Short mmCIF file of the N, C-alpha and C atoms (twelve columns), coordinates in Angstrom:
data_MODEL
# 
_entry.id   MODEL 
# 
loop_
_atom_site.group_PDB 
_atom_site.id 
_atom_site.type_symbol 
_atom_site.label_atom_id 
_atom_site.label_alt_id 
_atom_site.label_comp_id 
_atom_site.label_asym_id 
_atom_site.label_seq_id 
_atom_site.Cartn_x 
_atom_site.Cartn_y 
_atom_site.Cartn_z 
_atom_site.pdbx_PDB_model_num 
ATOM 1   N N  . MET A 1   3.007   -1.560  -1.943  1 
ATOM 2   C CA . MET A 1   3.174   -2.906  -1.441  1 
ATOM 3   C C  . MET A 1   1.802   -3.556  -1.285  1 
ATOM 4   N N  . ALA A 2   1.704   -4.822  -1.643  1 
ATOM 5   C CA . ALA A 2   0.443   -5.547  -1.553  1 
ATOM 6   C C  . ALA A 2   0.065   -5.784  -0.091  1 
ATOM 7   N N  . LYS A 3   -1.234  -5.717  0.174   1 
ATOM 8   C CA . LYS A 3   -1.727  -5.979  1.513   1 
ATOM 9   C C  . LYS A 3   -1.729  -7.478  1.775   1 
ATOM 10  N N  . THR A 4   -1.514  -7.844  3.031   1 
ATOM 11  C CA . THR A 4   -1.582  -9.250  3.422   1 
ATOM 12  C C  . THR A 4   -2.519  -9.407  4.601   1 
ATOM 13  N N  . LEU A 5   -2.992  -10.626 4.771   1 
ATOM 14  C CA . LEU A 5   -3.869  -10.957 5.889   1 
ATOM 15  C C  . LEU A 5   -3.183  -12.020 6.734   1 
ATOM 16  N N  . PRO A 6   -2.753  -11.667 7.954   1 
ATOM 17  C CA . PRO A 6   -2.234  -12.705 8.833   1 
ATOM 18  C C  . PRO A 6   -3.397  -13.579 9.285   1 
ATOM 19  N N  . PHE A 7   -3.178  -14.879 9.325   1 
ATOM 20  C CA . PHE A 7   -4.253  -15.799 9.691   1 
ATOM 21  C C  . PHE A 7   -3.651  -16.980 10.435  1 
ATOM 22  N N  . THR A 8   -4.232  -17.329 11.568  1 
ATOM 23  C CA . THR A 8   -3.785  -18.471 12.352  1 
ATOM 24  C C  . THR A 8   -4.868  -19.527 12.361  1 
ATOM 25  N N  . ALA A 9   -4.455  -20.763 12.025  1 
ATOM 26  C CA . ALA A 9   -5.374  -21.899 12.038  1 
ATOM 27  C C  . ALA A 9   -4.907  -22.885 13.108  1 
ATOM 28  N N  . HIS A 10  -5.871  -23.423 13.842  1 
ATOM 29  C CA . HIS A 10  -5.600  -24.441 14.862  1 
ATOM 30  C C  . HIS A 10  -6.210  -25.745 14.367  1 
ATOM 31  N N  . THR A 11  -5.382  -26.777 14.225  1 
ATOM 32  C CA . THR A 11  -5.878  -28.053 13.725  1 
ATOM 33  C C  . THR A 11  -6.452  -28.886 14.868  1 
ATOM 34  N N  . GLN A 12  -7.208  -29.910 14.507  1 
ATOM 35  C CA . GLN A 12  -7.778  -30.815 15.504  1 
ATOM 36  C C  . GLN A 12  -6.702  -31.587 16.261  1 
ATOM 37  N N  . THR A 13  -5.510  -31.707 15.678  1 
ATOM 38  C CA . THR A 13  -4.417  -32.435 16.329  1 
ATOM 39  C C  . THR A 13  -3.562  -31.531 17.211  1 
ATOM 40  N N  . GLY A 14  -3.892  -30.247 17.284  1 
ATOM 41  C CA . GLY A 14  -3.171  -29.322 18.146  1 
ATOM 42  C C  . GLY A 14  -2.098  -28.504 17.457  1 
ATOM 43  N N  . ALA A 15  -1.895  -28.709 16.172  1 
ATOM 44  C CA . ALA A 15  -0.912  -27.905 15.447  1 
ATOM 45  C C  . ALA A 15  -1.463  -26.495 15.233  1 
ATOM 46  N N  . VAL A 16  -0.571  -25.539 15.191  1 
ATOM 47  C CA . VAL A 16  -0.931  -24.145 14.920  1 
ATOM 48  C C  . VAL A 16  -0.218  -23.742 13.638  1 
ATOM 49  N N  . LEU A 17  -0.987  -23.207 12.689  1 
ATOM 50  C CA . LEU A 17  -0.444  -22.790 11.394  1 
ATOM 51  C C  . LEU A 17  -0.625  -21.285 11.253  1 
ATOM 52  N N  . ASP A 18  0.480   -20.574 11.111  1 
ATOM 53  C CA . ASP A 18  0.440   -19.122 10.936  1 
ATOM 54  C C  . ASP A 18  0.732   -18.783 9.477   1 
ATOM 55  N N  . PHE A 19  -0.234  -18.136 8.837   1 
ATOM 56  C CA . PHE A 19  -0.155  -17.764 7.428   1 
ATOM 57  C C  . PHE A 19  -0.032  -16.254 7.287   1 
ATOM 58  N N  . SER A 20  0.460   -15.852 6.129   1 
ATOM 59  C CA . SER A 20  0.390   -14.465 5.690   1 
ATOM 60  C C  . SER A 20  -0.147  -14.516 4.265   1 
ATOM 61  N N  . PHE A 21  -1.466  -14.333 4.135   1 
ATOM 62  C CA . PHE A 21  -2.115  -14.445 2.832   1 
ATOM 63  C C  . PHE A 21  -2.067  -13.118 2.085   1 
ATOM 64  N N  . PRO A 22  -1.685  -13.145 0.808   1 
ATOM 65  C CA . PRO A 22  -1.783  -11.928 0.009   1 
ATOM 66  C C  . PRO A 22  -3.250  -11.621 -0.265  1 
ATOM 67  N N  . LEU A 23  -3.592  -10.356 -0.231  1 
ATOM 68  C CA . LEU A 23  -4.962  -9.947  -0.521  1 
ATOM 69  C C  . LEU A 23  -5.047  -9.335  -1.910  1 
ATOM 70  N N  . HIS A 24  -6.136  -9.600  -2.587  1 
ATOM 71  C CA . HIS A 24  -6.398  -9.000  -3.902  1 
ATOM 72  C C  . HIS A 24  -6.481  -7.489  -3.727  1 
ATOM 73  N N  . LYS A 25  -6.045  -6.763  -4.729  1 
ATOM 74  C CA . LYS A 25  -6.025  -5.292  -4.636  1 
ATOM 75  C C  . LYS A 25  -7.413  -4.702  -4.403  1 
ATOM 76  N N  . ASP A 26  -8.463  -5.413  -4.800  1 
ATOM 77  C CA . ASP A 26  -9.826  -4.911  -4.640  1 
ATOM 78  C C  . ASP A 26  -10.545 -5.495  -3.421  1 
ATOM 79  N N  . THR A 27  -9.805  -6.118  -2.512  1 
ATOM 80  C CA . THR A 27  -10.437 -6.666  -1.303  1 
ATOM 81  C C  . THR A 27  -11.129 -5.536  -0.554  1 
ATOM 82  N N  . ALA A 28  -12.420 -5.708  -0.324  1 
ATOM 83  C CA . ALA A 28  -13.196 -4.660  0.345   1 
ATOM 84  C C  . ALA A 28  -13.008 -4.686  1.858   1 
ATOM 85  N N  . SER A 29  -12.919 -5.884  2.457   1 
ATOM 86  C CA . SER A 29  -12.839 -5.973  3.908   1 
ATOM 87  C C  . SER A 29  -11.997 -7.180  4.331   1 
ATOM 88  N N  . PRO A 30  -10.733 -6.946  4.654   1 
ATOM 89  C CA . PRO A 30  -9.906  -8.050  5.147   1 
ATOM 90  C C  . PRO A 30  -10.515 -8.734  6.375   1 
ATOM 91  N N  . MET A 31  -11.156 -7.956  7.250   1 
ATOM 92  C CA . MET A 31  -11.795 -8.530  8.434   1 
ATOM 93  C C  . MET A 31  -12.886 -9.525  8.025   1 
ATOM 94  N N  . ARG A 32  -13.687 -9.153  7.047   1 
ATOM 95  C CA . ARG A 32  -14.773 -10.040 6.585   1 
ATOM 96  C C  . ARG A 32  -14.200 -11.284 5.920   1 
ATOM 97  N N  . VAL A 33  -13.106 -11.125 5.177   1 
ATOM 98  C CA . VAL A 33  -12.449 -12.285 4.573   1 
ATOM 99  C C  . VAL A 33  -12.021 -13.257 5.672   1 
ATOM 100 N N  . SER A 34  -11.395 -12.754 6.717   1 
ATOM 101 C CA . SER A 34  -10.968 -13.591 7.832   1 
ATOM 102 C C  . SER A 34  -12.158 -14.286 8.492   1 
ATOM 103 N N  . GLN A 35  -13.246 -13.556 8.695   1 
ATOM 104 C CA . GLN A 35  -14.449 -14.149 9.293   1 
ATOM 105 C C  . GLN A 35  -15.011 -15.271 8.425   1 
ATOM 106 N N  . LEU A 36  -15.045 -15.060 7.124   1 
ATOM 107 C CA . LEU A 36  -15.567 -16.088 6.213   1 
ATOM 108 C C  . LEU A 36  -14.694 -17.332 6.212   1 
ATOM 109 N N  . VAL A 37  -13.373 -17.152 6.232   1 
ATOM 110 C CA . VAL A 37  -12.475 -18.318 6.295   1 
ATOM 111 C C  . VAL A 37  -12.724 -19.092 7.588   1 
ATOM 112 N N  . ASN A 38  -12.848 -18.389 8.704   1 
ATOM 113 C CA . ASN A 38  -13.145 -19.061 9.977   1 
ATOM 114 C C  . ASN A 38  -14.474 -19.805 9.922   1 
ATOM 115 N N  . THR A 39  -15.481 -19.207 9.301   1 
ATOM 116 C CA . THR A 39  -16.788 -19.847 9.174   1 
ATOM 117 C C  . THR A 39  -16.694 -21.128 8.355   1 
ATOM 118 N N  . LEU A 40  -16.004 -21.055 7.212   1 
ATOM 119 C CA . LEU A 40  -15.861 -22.230 6.349   1 
ATOM 120 C C  . LEU A 40  -15.096 -23.349 7.046   1 
ATOM 121 N N  . LEU A 41  -13.964 -23.009 7.674   1 
ATOM 122 C CA . LEU A 41  -13.178 -24.031 8.358   1 
ATOM 123 C C  . LEU A 41  -13.931 -24.616 9.547   1 
ATOM 124 N N  . GLY A 42  -14.669 -23.778 10.254  1 
ATOM 125 C CA . GLY A 42  -15.467 -24.262 11.381  1 
ATOM 126 C C  . GLY A 42  -16.551 -25.228 10.937  1 
ATOM 127 N N  . ALA A 43  -17.217 -24.909 9.825   1 
ATOM 128 C CA . ALA A 43  -18.256 -25.803 9.297   1 
ATOM 129 C C  . ALA A 43  -17.653 -27.144 8.888   1 
ATOM 130 N N  . LEU A 44  -16.496 -27.120 8.257   1 
ATOM 131 C CA . LEU A 44  -15.831 -28.370 7.880   1 
ATOM 132 C C  . LEU A 44  -15.454 -29.183 9.114   1 
ATOM 133 N N  . ASP A 45  -14.885 -28.535 10.118  1 
ATOM 134 C CA . ASP A 45  -14.515 -29.238 11.353  1 
ATOM 135 C C  . ASP A 45  -15.724 -29.873 12.026  1 
ATOM 136 N N  . ARG A 46  -16.828 -29.128 12.106  1 
ATOM 137 C CA . ARG A 46  -18.043 -29.669 12.731  1 
ATOM 138 C C  . ARG A 46  -18.567 -30.870 11.948  1 
ATOM 139 N N  . ASP A 47  -18.554 -30.781 10.625  1 
ATOM 140 C CA . ASP A 47  -19.040 -31.874 9.795   1 
ATOM 141 C C  . ASP A 47  -18.201 -33.130 9.996   1 
ATOM 142 N N  . VAL A 48  -16.894 -32.987 9.984   1 
ATOM 143 C CA . VAL A 48  -16.018 -34.152 10.145  1 
ATOM 144 C C  . VAL A 48  -16.166 -34.737 11.545  1 
ATOM 145 N N  . ARG A 49  -16.284 -33.892 12.571  1 
ATOM 146 C CA . ARG A 49  -16.495 -34.399 13.935  1 
ATOM 147 C C  . ARG A 49  -17.806 -35.154 14.038  1 
ATOM 148 N N  . THR A 50  -18.846 -34.681 13.358  1 
ATOM 149 C CA . THR A 50  -20.173 -35.292 13.438  1 
ATOM 150 C C  . THR A 50  -20.270 -36.565 12.611  1 
ATOM 151 N N  . LEU A 51  -19.788 -36.510 11.384  1 
ATOM 152 C CA . LEU A 51  -19.982 -37.628 10.455  1 
ATOM 153 C C  . LEU A 51  -18.809 -38.593 10.400  1 
ATOM 154 N N  . GLY A 52  -17.723 -38.278 11.066  1 
ATOM 155 C CA . GLY A 52  -16.607 -39.204 11.126  1 
ATOM 156 C C  . GLY A 52  -15.510 -38.879 10.133  1 
ATOM 157 N N  . GLU A 53  -14.513 -39.744 10.163  1 
ATOM 158 C CA . GLU A 53  -13.310 -39.538 9.364   1 
ATOM 159 C C  . GLU A 53  -13.644 -39.317 7.895   1 
ATOM 160 N N  . THR A 54  -12.990 -38.340 7.331   1 
ATOM 161 C CA . THR A 54  -13.172 -37.981 5.930   1 
ATOM 162 C C  . THR A 54  -11.790 -37.799 5.317   1 
ATOM 163 N N  . ALA A 55  -11.582 -38.340 4.143   1 
ATOM 164 C CA . ALA A 55  -10.284 -38.219 3.487   1 
ATOM 165 C C  . ALA A 55  -9.976  -36.760 3.167   1 
ATOM 166 N N  . ASN A 56  -8.731  -36.368 3.371   1 
ATOM 167 C CA . ASN A 56  -8.315  -34.998 3.061   1 
ATOM 168 C C  . ASN A 56  -8.565  -34.655 1.600   1 
ATOM 169 N N  . GLY A 57  -8.339  -35.612 0.705   1 
ATOM 170 C CA . GLY A 57  -8.590  -35.382 -0.716  1 
ATOM 171 C C  . GLY A 57  -10.050 -35.090 -1.001  1 
ATOM 172 N N  . ASP A 58  -10.958 -35.754 -0.266  1 
ATOM 173 C CA . ASP A 58  -12.387 -35.503 -0.448  1 
ATOM 174 C C  . ASP A 58  -12.749 -34.091 -0.001  1 
ATOM 175 N N  . ILE A 59  -12.124 -33.642 1.082   1 
ATOM 176 C CA . ILE A 59  -12.380 -32.282 1.565   1 
ATOM 177 C C  . ILE A 59  -11.884 -31.258 0.548   1 
ATOM 178 N N  . LEU A 60  -10.671 -31.466 0.028   1 
ATOM 179 C CA . LEU A 60  -10.136 -30.532 -0.972  1 
ATOM 180 C C  . LEU A 60  -10.997 -30.522 -2.227  1 
ATOM 181 N N  . GLN A 61  -11.474 -31.703 -2.642  1 
ATOM 182 C CA . GLN A 61  -12.328 -31.758 -3.834  1 
ATOM 183 C C  . GLN A 61  -13.633 -31.012 -3.594  1 
ATOM 184 N N  . ALA A 62  -14.227 -31.182 -2.417  1 
ATOM 185 C CA . ALA A 62  -15.470 -30.476 -2.103  1 
ATOM 186 C C  . ALA A 62  -15.259 -28.965 -2.094  1 
ATOM 187 N N  . LEU A 63  -14.134 -28.515 -1.537  1 
ATOM 188 C CA . LEU A 63  -13.845 -27.082 -1.535  1 
ATOM 189 C C  . LEU A 63  -13.652 -26.554 -2.951  1 
ATOM 190 N N  . ALA A 64  -12.969 -27.324 -3.796  1 
ATOM 191 C CA . ALA A 64  -12.765 -26.901 -5.188  1 
ATOM 192 C C  . ALA A 64  -14.102 -26.813 -5.916  1 
ATOM 193 N N  . MET A 65  -14.972 -27.779 -5.670  1 
ATOM 194 C CA . MET A 65  -16.288 -27.770 -6.323  1 
ATOM 195 C C  . MET A 65  -17.131 -26.603 -5.807  1 
ATOM 196 N N  . ALA A 66  -17.061 -26.318 -4.498  1 
ATOM 197 C CA . ALA A 66  -17.796 -25.180 -3.947  1 
ATOM 198 C C  . ALA A 66  -17.291 -23.870 -4.551  1 
ATOM 199 N N  . LEU A 67  -15.980 -23.766 -4.754  1 
ATOM 200 C CA . LEU A 67  -15.426 -22.580 -5.403  1 
ATOM 201 C C  . LEU A 67  -15.962 -22.442 -6.822  1 
ATOM 202 N N  . ALA A 68  -16.040 -23.562 -7.537  1 
ATOM 203 C CA . ALA A 68  -16.569 -23.519 -8.909  1 
ATOM 204 C C  . ALA A 68  -18.030 -23.072 -8.912  1 
ATOM 205 N N  . VAL A 69  -18.820 -23.596 -7.989  1 
ATOM 206 C CA . VAL A 69  -20.231 -23.206 -7.909  1 
ATOM 207 C C  . VAL A 69  -20.357 -21.724 -7.583  1 
ATOM 208 N N  . ARG A 70  -19.594 -21.277 -6.582  1 
ATOM 209 C CA . ARG A 70  -19.660 -19.865 -6.182  1 
ATOM 210 C C  . ARG A 70  -19.191 -18.949 -7.318  1 
ATOM 211 N N  . THR A 71  -18.181 -19.394 -8.058  1 
ATOM 212 C CA . THR A 71  -17.675 -18.621 -9.194  1 
ATOM 213 C C  . THR A 71  -18.745 -18.489 -10.269 1 
ATOM 214 N N  . ALA A 72  -19.470 -19.582 -10.526 1 
ATOM 215 C CA . ALA A 72  -20.532 -19.557 -11.546 1 
ATOM 216 C C  . ALA A 72  -21.713 -18.689 -11.123 1 
ATOM 217 N N  . MET A 73  -21.877 -18.465 -9.824  1 
ATOM 218 C CA . MET A 73  -22.996 -17.658 -9.329  1 
ATOM 219 C C  . MET A 73  -22.795 -16.165 -9.566  1 
ATOM 220 N N  . ILE A 74  -21.578 -15.744 -9.827  1 
ATOM 221 C CA . ILE A 74  -21.287 -14.334 -10.041 1 
ATOM 222 C C  . ILE A 74  -21.792 -13.932 -11.429 1 
ATOM 223 N N  . PRO A 75  -22.619 -12.892 -11.507 1 
ATOM 224 C CA . PRO A 75  -23.176 -12.491 -12.800 1 
ATOM 225 C C  . PRO A 75  -22.164 -11.707 -13.646 1 
ATOM 226 N N  . ALA A 76  -21.193 -12.440 -14.157 1 
ATOM 227 C CA . ALA A 76  -20.146 -11.856 -15.003 1 
ATOM 228 C C  . ALA A 76  -19.703 -12.940 -15.974 1 
ATOM 229 N N  . PRO A 77  -18.991 -12.566 -17.022 1 
ATOM 230 C CA . PRO A 77  -18.522 -13.572 -17.975 1 
ATOM 231 C C  . PRO A 77  -17.669 -14.645 -17.285 1 
ATOM 232 N N  . ALA A 78  -17.874 -15.893 -17.682 1 
ATOM 233 C CA . ALA A 78  -17.162 -17.015 -17.065 1 
ATOM 234 C C  . ALA A 78  -15.651 -16.859 -17.166 1 
ATOM 235 N N  . LEU A 79  -15.162 -16.344 -18.284 1 
ATOM 236 C CA . LEU A 79  -13.715 -16.158 -18.417 1 
ATOM 237 C C  . LEU A 79  -13.170 -15.192 -17.362 1 
ATOM 238 N N  . THR A 80  -13.939 -14.174 -17.051 1 
ATOM 239 C CA . THR A 80  -13.521 -13.194 -16.053 1 
ATOM 240 C C  . THR A 80  -13.514 -13.799 -14.656 1 
ATOM 241 N N  . THR A 81  -14.607 -14.480 -14.294 1 
ATOM 242 C CA . THR A 81  -14.711 -15.013 -12.932 1 
ATOM 243 C C  . THR A 81  -13.764 -16.181 -12.706 1 
ATOM 244 N N  . THR A 82  -13.596 -17.039 -13.710 1 
ATOM 245 C CA . THR A 82  -12.675 -18.163 -13.515 1 
ATOM 246 C C  . THR A 82  -11.226 -17.680 -13.472 1 
ATOM 247 N N  . ALA A 83  -10.895 -16.653 -14.242 1 
ATOM 248 C CA . ALA A 83  -9.535  -16.103 -14.182 1 
ATOM 249 C C  . ALA A 83  -9.252  -15.549 -12.785 1 
ATOM 250 N N  . MET A 84  -10.232 -14.848 -12.219 1 
ATOM 251 C CA . MET A 84  -10.046 -14.312 -10.870 1 
ATOM 252 C C  . MET A 84  -9.921  -15.436 -9.854  1 
ATOM 253 N N  . ALA A 85  -10.764 -16.459 -9.966  1 
ATOM 254 C CA . ALA A 85  -10.705 -17.592 -9.032  1 
ATOM 255 C C  . ALA A 85  -9.347  -18.283 -9.116  1 
ATOM 256 N N  . HIS A 86  -8.851  -18.497 -10.337 1 
ATOM 257 C CA . HIS A 86  -7.528  -19.115 -10.503 1 
ATOM 258 C C  . HIS A 86  -6.450  -18.269 -9.838  1 
ATOM 259 N N  . GLN A 87  -6.487  -16.963 -10.071 1 
ATOM 260 C CA . GLN A 87  -5.491  -16.064 -9.489  1 
ATOM 261 C C  . GLN A 87  -5.523  -16.124 -7.964  1 
ATOM 262 N N  . LEU A 88  -6.724  -16.051 -7.390  1 
ATOM 263 C CA . LEU A 88  -6.854  -16.060 -5.936  1 
ATOM 264 C C  . LEU A 88  -6.377  -17.376 -5.335  1 
ATOM 265 N N  . VAL A 89  -6.731  -18.496 -5.972  1 
ATOM 266 C CA . VAL A 89  -6.300  -19.806 -5.467  1 
ATOM 267 C C  . VAL A 89  -4.785  -19.924 -5.565  1 
ATOM 268 N N  . ASP A 90  -4.208  -19.538 -6.694  1 
ATOM 269 C CA . ASP A 90  -2.755  -19.629 -6.858  1 
ATOM 270 C C  . ASP A 90  -2.026  -18.805 -5.798  1 
ATOM 271 N N  . GLU A 91  -2.515  -17.595 -5.544  1 
ATOM 272 C CA . GLU A 91  -1.866  -16.738 -4.551  1 
ATOM 273 C C  . GLU A 91  -2.048  -17.295 -3.133  1 
ATOM 274 N N  . ALA A 92  -3.234  -17.805 -2.826  1 
ATOM 275 C CA . ALA A 92  -3.470  -18.377 -1.500  1 
ATOM 276 C C  . ALA A 92  -2.607  -19.615 -1.282  1 
ATOM 277 N N  . LEU A 93  -2.525  -20.475 -2.287  1 
ATOM 278 C CA . LEU A 93  -1.691  -21.670 -2.161  1 
ATOM 279 C C  . LEU A 93  -0.215  -21.310 -2.063  1 
ATOM 280 N N  . GLY A 94  0.176   -20.201 -2.663  1 
ATOM 281 C CA . GLY A 94  1.547   -19.734 -2.530  1 
ATOM 282 C C  . GLY A 94  1.910   -19.424 -1.082  1 
ATOM 283 N N  . ALA A 95  0.922   -19.043 -0.280  1 
ATOM 284 C CA . ALA A 95  1.163   -18.732 1.132   1 
ATOM 285 C C  . ALA A 95  1.502   -19.980 1.941   1 
ATOM 286 N N  . VAL A 96  1.175   -21.159 1.420   1 
ATOM 287 C CA . VAL A 96  1.491   -22.408 2.125   1 
ATOM 288 C C  . VAL A 96  3.003   -22.555 2.290   1 
ATOM 289 N N  . GLU A 97  3.758   -22.100 1.294   1 
ATOM 290 C CA . GLU A 97  5.222   -22.220 1.356   1 
ATOM 291 C C  . GLU A 97  5.809   -21.449 2.534   1 
ATOM 292 N N  . GLY A 98  5.160   -20.376 2.952   1 
ATOM 293 C CA . GLY A 98  5.680   -19.564 4.044   1 
ATOM 294 C C  . GLY A 98  5.015   -19.822 5.385   1 
ATOM 295 N N  . VAL A 99  4.146   -20.841 5.460   1 
ATOM 296 C CA . VAL A 99  3.426   -21.098 6.703   1 
ATOM 297 C C  . VAL A 99  4.405   -21.493 7.810   1 
ATOM 298 N N  . VAL A 100 4.147   -20.989 9.002   1 
ATOM 299 C CA . VAL A 100 4.931   -21.342 10.178  1 
ATOM 300 C C  . VAL A 100 4.074   -22.301 11.002  1 
ATOM 301 N N  . ARG A 101 4.590   -23.514 11.175  1 
ATOM 302 C CA . ARG A 101 3.865   -24.567 11.896  1 
ATOM 303 C C  . ARG A 101 4.477   -24.754 13.272  1 
ATOM 304 N N  . SER A 102 3.609   -24.812 14.269  1 
ATOM 305 C CA . SER A 102 4.070   -25.135 15.619  1 
ATOM 306 C C  . SER A 102 3.090   -26.137 16.215  1 
ATOM 307 N N  . GLY A 103 3.524   -26.807 17.236  1 
ATOM 308 C CA . GLY A 103 2.705   -27.839 17.847  1 
ATOM 309 C C  . GLY A 103 3.024   -29.193 17.268  1 
ATOM 310 N N  . PRO A 104 2.235   -30.203 17.636  1 
ATOM 311 C CA . PRO A 104 2.542   -31.575 17.214  1 
ATOM 312 C C  . PRO A 104 2.310   -31.798 15.738  1 
ATOM 313 N N  . ASP A 105 3.140   -32.653 15.140  1 
ATOM 314 C CA . ASP A 105 2.946   -33.090 13.765  1 
ATOM 315 C C  . ASP A 105 2.227   -34.421 13.790  1 
ATOM 316 N N  . SER A 106 1.117   -34.487 13.069  1 
ATOM 317 C CA . SER A 106 0.409   -35.752 12.931  1 
ATOM 318 C C  . SER A 106 -0.556  -35.622 11.779  1 
ATOM 319 N N  . GLY A 107 -1.159  -36.728 11.382  1 
ATOM 320 C CA . GLY A 107 -2.122  -36.716 10.292  1 
ATOM 321 C C  . GLY A 107 -1.498  -37.208 9.008   1 
ATOM 322 N N  . THR A 108 -2.341  -37.291 7.989   1 
ATOM 323 C CA . THR A 108 -1.886  -37.747 6.688   1 
ATOM 324 C C  . THR A 108 -2.343  -36.767 5.627   1 
ATOM 325 N N  . ALA A 109 -1.589  -36.660 4.567   1 
ATOM 326 C CA . ALA A 109 -1.948  -35.746 3.469   1 
ATOM 327 C C  . ALA A 109 -2.723  -36.477 2.406   1 
# 
């Protein structure tokens, strides 16, 4: 059975999102993965609080571009690294369908 990473996100509007993310078979440290996700989300939250309202689409585009940059930094053939990035993104986005949301609903997509 594939390993999963339970992850809880707290939004600025007070909503709580509970995920169960599938982990890649070669994940070295689920704990470190969780820490990195918290670091990335925390940096985004601090930036938006400091610099003001930012469109959700702009945030998603910046994350996609950062993924592309990080993927290109890996010293391996581009076909290999982009295939892995696509697989990981597809599996992570698949977890959105099973997210359990609690708390207030607000915001725009």
